[in-house]
Coordinates of C-alpha atoms in Angstrom, one line a residue:
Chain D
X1 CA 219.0 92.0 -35.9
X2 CA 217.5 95.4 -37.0
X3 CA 215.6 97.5 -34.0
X4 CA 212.5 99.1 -34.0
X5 CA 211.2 101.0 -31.2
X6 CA 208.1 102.5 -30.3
X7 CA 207.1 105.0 -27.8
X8 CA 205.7 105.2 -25.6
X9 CA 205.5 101.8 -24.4
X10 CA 201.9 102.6 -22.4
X11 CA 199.9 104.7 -22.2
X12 CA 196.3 105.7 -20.4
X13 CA 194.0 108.6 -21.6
X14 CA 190.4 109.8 -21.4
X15 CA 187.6 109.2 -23.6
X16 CA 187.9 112.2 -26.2
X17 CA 191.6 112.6 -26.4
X18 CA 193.9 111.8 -29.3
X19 CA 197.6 109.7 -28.2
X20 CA 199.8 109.5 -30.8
X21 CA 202.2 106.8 -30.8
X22 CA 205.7 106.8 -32.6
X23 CA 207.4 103.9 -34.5
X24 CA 211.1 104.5 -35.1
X25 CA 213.6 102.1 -37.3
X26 CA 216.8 102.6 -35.0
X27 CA 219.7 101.4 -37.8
X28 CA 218.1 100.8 -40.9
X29 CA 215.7 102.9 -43.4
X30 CA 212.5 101.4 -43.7
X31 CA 210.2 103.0 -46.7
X32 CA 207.8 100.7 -45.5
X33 CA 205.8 100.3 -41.9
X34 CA 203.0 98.5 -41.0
X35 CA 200.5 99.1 -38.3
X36 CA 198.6 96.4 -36.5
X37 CA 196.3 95.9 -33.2
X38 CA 195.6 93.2 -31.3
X39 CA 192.9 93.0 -28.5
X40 CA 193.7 90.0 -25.9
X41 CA 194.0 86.4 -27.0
X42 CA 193.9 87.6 -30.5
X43 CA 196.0 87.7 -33.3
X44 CA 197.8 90.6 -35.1
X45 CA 195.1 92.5 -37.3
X46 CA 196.6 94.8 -40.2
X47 CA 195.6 98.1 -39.9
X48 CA 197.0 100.1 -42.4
X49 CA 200.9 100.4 -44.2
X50 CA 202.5 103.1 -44.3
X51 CA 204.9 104.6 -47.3
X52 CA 207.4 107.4 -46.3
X53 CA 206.7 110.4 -48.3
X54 CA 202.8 109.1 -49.7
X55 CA 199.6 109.0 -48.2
X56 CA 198.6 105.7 -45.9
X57 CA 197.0 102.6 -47.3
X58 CA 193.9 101.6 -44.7
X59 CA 192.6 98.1 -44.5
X60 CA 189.1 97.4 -44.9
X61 CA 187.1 99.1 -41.9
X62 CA 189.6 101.0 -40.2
X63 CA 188.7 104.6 -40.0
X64 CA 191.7 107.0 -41.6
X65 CA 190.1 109.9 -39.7
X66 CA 190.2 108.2 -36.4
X67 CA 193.6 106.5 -37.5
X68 CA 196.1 109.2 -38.8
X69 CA 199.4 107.8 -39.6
X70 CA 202.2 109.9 -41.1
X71 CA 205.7 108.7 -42.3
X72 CA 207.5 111.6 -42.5
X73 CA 210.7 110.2 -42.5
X74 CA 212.8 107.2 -43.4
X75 CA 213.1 106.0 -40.1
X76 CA 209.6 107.5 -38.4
X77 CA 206.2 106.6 -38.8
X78 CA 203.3 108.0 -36.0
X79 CA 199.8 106.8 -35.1
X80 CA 197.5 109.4 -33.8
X81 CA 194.2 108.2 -32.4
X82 CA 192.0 110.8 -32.5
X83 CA 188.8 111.1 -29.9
X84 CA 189.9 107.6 -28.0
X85 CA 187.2 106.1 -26.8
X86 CA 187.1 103.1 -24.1
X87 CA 186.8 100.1 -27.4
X88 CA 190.1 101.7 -29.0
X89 CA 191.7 100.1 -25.7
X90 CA 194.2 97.3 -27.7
X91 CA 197.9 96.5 -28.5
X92 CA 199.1 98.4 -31.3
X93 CA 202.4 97.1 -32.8
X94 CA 204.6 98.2 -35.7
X95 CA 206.6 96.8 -38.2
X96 CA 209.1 98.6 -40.7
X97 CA 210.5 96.5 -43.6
X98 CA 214.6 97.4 -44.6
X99 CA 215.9 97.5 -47.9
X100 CA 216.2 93.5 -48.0
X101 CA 212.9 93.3 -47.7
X102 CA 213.3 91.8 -44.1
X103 CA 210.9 93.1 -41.0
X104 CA 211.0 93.5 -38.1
X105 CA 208.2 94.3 -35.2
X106 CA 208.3 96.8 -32.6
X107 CA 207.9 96.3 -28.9
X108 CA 204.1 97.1 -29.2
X109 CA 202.3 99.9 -27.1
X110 CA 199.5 99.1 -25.2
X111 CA 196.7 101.8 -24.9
X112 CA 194.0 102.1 -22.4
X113 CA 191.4 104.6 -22.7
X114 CA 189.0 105.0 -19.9
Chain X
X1 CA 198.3 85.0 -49.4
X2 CA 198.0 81.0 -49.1
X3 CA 195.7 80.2 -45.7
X4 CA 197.5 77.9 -42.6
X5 CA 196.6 75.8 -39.9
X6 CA 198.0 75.0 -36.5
X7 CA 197.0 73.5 -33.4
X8 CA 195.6 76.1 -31.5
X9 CA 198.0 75.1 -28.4
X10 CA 200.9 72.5 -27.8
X11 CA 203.2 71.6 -24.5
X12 CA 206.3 70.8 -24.5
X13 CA 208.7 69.6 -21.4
X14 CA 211.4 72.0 -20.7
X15 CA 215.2 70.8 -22.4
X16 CA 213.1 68.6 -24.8
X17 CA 212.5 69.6 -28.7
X18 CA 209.2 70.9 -29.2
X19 CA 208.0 70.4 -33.2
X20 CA 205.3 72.7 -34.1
X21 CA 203.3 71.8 -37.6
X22 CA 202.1 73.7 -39.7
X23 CA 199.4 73.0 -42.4
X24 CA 200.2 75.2 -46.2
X25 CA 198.2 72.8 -48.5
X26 CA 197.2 75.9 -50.7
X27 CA 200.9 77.3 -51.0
X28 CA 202.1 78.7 -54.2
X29 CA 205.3 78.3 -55.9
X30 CA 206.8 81.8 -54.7
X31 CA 205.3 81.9 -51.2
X32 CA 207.8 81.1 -48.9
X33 CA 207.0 80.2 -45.2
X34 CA 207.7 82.1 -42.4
X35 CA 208.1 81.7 -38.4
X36 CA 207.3 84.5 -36.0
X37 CA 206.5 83.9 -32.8
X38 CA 205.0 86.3 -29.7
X39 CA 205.8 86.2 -26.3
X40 CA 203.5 88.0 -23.9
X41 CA 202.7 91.1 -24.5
X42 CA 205.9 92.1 -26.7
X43 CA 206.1 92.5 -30.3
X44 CA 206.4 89.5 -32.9
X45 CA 209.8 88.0 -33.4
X46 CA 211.0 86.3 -36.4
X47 CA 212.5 82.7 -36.4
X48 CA 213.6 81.3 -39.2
X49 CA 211.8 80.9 -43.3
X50 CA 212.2 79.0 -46.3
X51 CA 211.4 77.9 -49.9
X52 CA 211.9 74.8 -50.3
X53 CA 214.8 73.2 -48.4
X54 CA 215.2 72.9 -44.9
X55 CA 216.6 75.5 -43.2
X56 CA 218.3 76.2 -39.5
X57 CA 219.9 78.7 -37.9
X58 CA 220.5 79.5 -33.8
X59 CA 217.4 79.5 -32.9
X60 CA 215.5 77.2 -34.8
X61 CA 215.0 74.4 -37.8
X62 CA 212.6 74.8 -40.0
X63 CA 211.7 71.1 -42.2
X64 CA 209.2 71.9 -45.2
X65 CA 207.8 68.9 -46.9
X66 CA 208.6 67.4 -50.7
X67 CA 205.0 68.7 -51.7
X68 CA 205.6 71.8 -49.8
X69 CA 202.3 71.4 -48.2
X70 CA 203.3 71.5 -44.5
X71 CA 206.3 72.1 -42.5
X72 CA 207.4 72.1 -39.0
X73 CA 209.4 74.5 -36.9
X74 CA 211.2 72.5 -34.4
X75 CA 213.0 74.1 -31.3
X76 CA 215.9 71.3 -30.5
X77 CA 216.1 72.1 -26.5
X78 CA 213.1 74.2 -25.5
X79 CA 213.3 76.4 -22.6
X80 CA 210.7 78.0 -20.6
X81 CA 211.3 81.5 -22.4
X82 CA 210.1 79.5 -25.7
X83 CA 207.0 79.9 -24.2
X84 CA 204.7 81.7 -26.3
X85 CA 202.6 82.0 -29.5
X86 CA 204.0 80.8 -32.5
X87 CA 202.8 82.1 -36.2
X88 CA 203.5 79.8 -38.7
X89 CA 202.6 82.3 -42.9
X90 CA 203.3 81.8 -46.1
X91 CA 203.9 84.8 -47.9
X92 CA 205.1 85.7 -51.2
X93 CA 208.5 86.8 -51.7
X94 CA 211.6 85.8 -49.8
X95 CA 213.4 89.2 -50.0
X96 CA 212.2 92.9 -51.2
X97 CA 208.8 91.6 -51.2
X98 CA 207.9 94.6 -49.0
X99 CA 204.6 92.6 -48.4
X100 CA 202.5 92.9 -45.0
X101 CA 201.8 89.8 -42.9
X102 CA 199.1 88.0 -42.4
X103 CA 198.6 86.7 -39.0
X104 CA 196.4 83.7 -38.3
X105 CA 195.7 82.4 -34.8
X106 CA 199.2 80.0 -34.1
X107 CA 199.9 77.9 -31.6
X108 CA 200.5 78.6 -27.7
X109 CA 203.2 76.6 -27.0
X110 CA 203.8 76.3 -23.2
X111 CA 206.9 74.9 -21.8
X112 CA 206.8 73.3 -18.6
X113 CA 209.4 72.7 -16.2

């Protein structure tokens, strides 16, 4: 099946930093990613999709200051979490869709921010 | 999207099939069901979806009802790395649907030796 990737795969900063976090479609084009979190025993929640080449679409109380997310290419999309703070601490996990309309998830990338 | 239910957690005895159910009572006639599953702490993996007839490939068989209002994923000879979360969501669109998902709670399946 198709591989997406993300990187890094962990990741610890202080309170007050941003961490961006990349989301890479190894062998397809995807004009289409999704980005999720997910705190422990939870499920997946949608946090925004992003289109290559068009602004992000944010779900319903997720900040698009604190949550930047640029697709600049057809195989690239980035988080960047600006001023981390300690309750940012979650799972984030990508999707990207290919041409068939299939997806397929990234490995995930677990942030801690103390 | 249409809602689902499963049982929030299911064992299963390792080499036997596990069958994990799935409620869709609100389904529409375009929303096909999908199976993803989670293992800890890794992205979601997709299993197996439908429309209408039953479907199976390596990993998995997927039975959806004549009404279409509940199906069940069964693994035929579970193993301990089945162990894990398993999403059962209907969603519209079987191919360039382009559509998010929309994850609701699954069901922990643990296998056990």
């Amino acid at each position: 099946g198709a591989v997406v990737s993300q990187h890094p795969s962990r990741v610890i900063c202080k309170s007050g930093t941003s961490v961006k976090i990349e989301c890479r479609s190894l062998d397809f084009q995807a004009t289409t990613m999704f980005w999720y979190r997910q705190f422990p025993k939870k499920s997946l929640m949608l946090m925004a999709t992003s289109n290559e080449g068009s602004k992000a679409t944010y779900e319903q109380g997720v900040e698009k200051d604190k949550f930047l997310i640029n697709h600049a290419s057809l195989t690239l999309s980035t988080l960047t979490v600006t001023s981390a703070h300690p309750e940012d601490s979650s799972f984030y996990i990508c999707s990207a869709i290919n041409l068939a309309g299939e997806q397929y998830f990234g490995p995930g990338t677990r942030l801690t921010v103390t | 999207d249409a809602k689902t239910t499963q049982p929030p957690s299911m064992d299963c005895a390792e080499g036997r099939a596990a069958n994990l159910p799935c409620n869709h009572s609100t389904i529409s006639g375009n929303e096909y069901v999908y199976w993803y599953r989670q293992i800890h702490s890794q992205g979601p993996q997709y299993i197996i979806h439908g429309l209408k007839n039953n479907e199976t490939n390596e990993m998995a068989s997927l039975i959806i009802t004549e009404d279409r209002k509940s199906s069940t994923l069964i693994l035929p000879h579970a193993t301990l790395r089945d162990t894990a979360v398993y999403y059962c969501i209907v969603r519209v669109g079987g191919g360039n649907a382009g559509n998010m998902l929309t994850f609701g709670g699954g069901t922990r399946l643990m296998v056990k030796p």
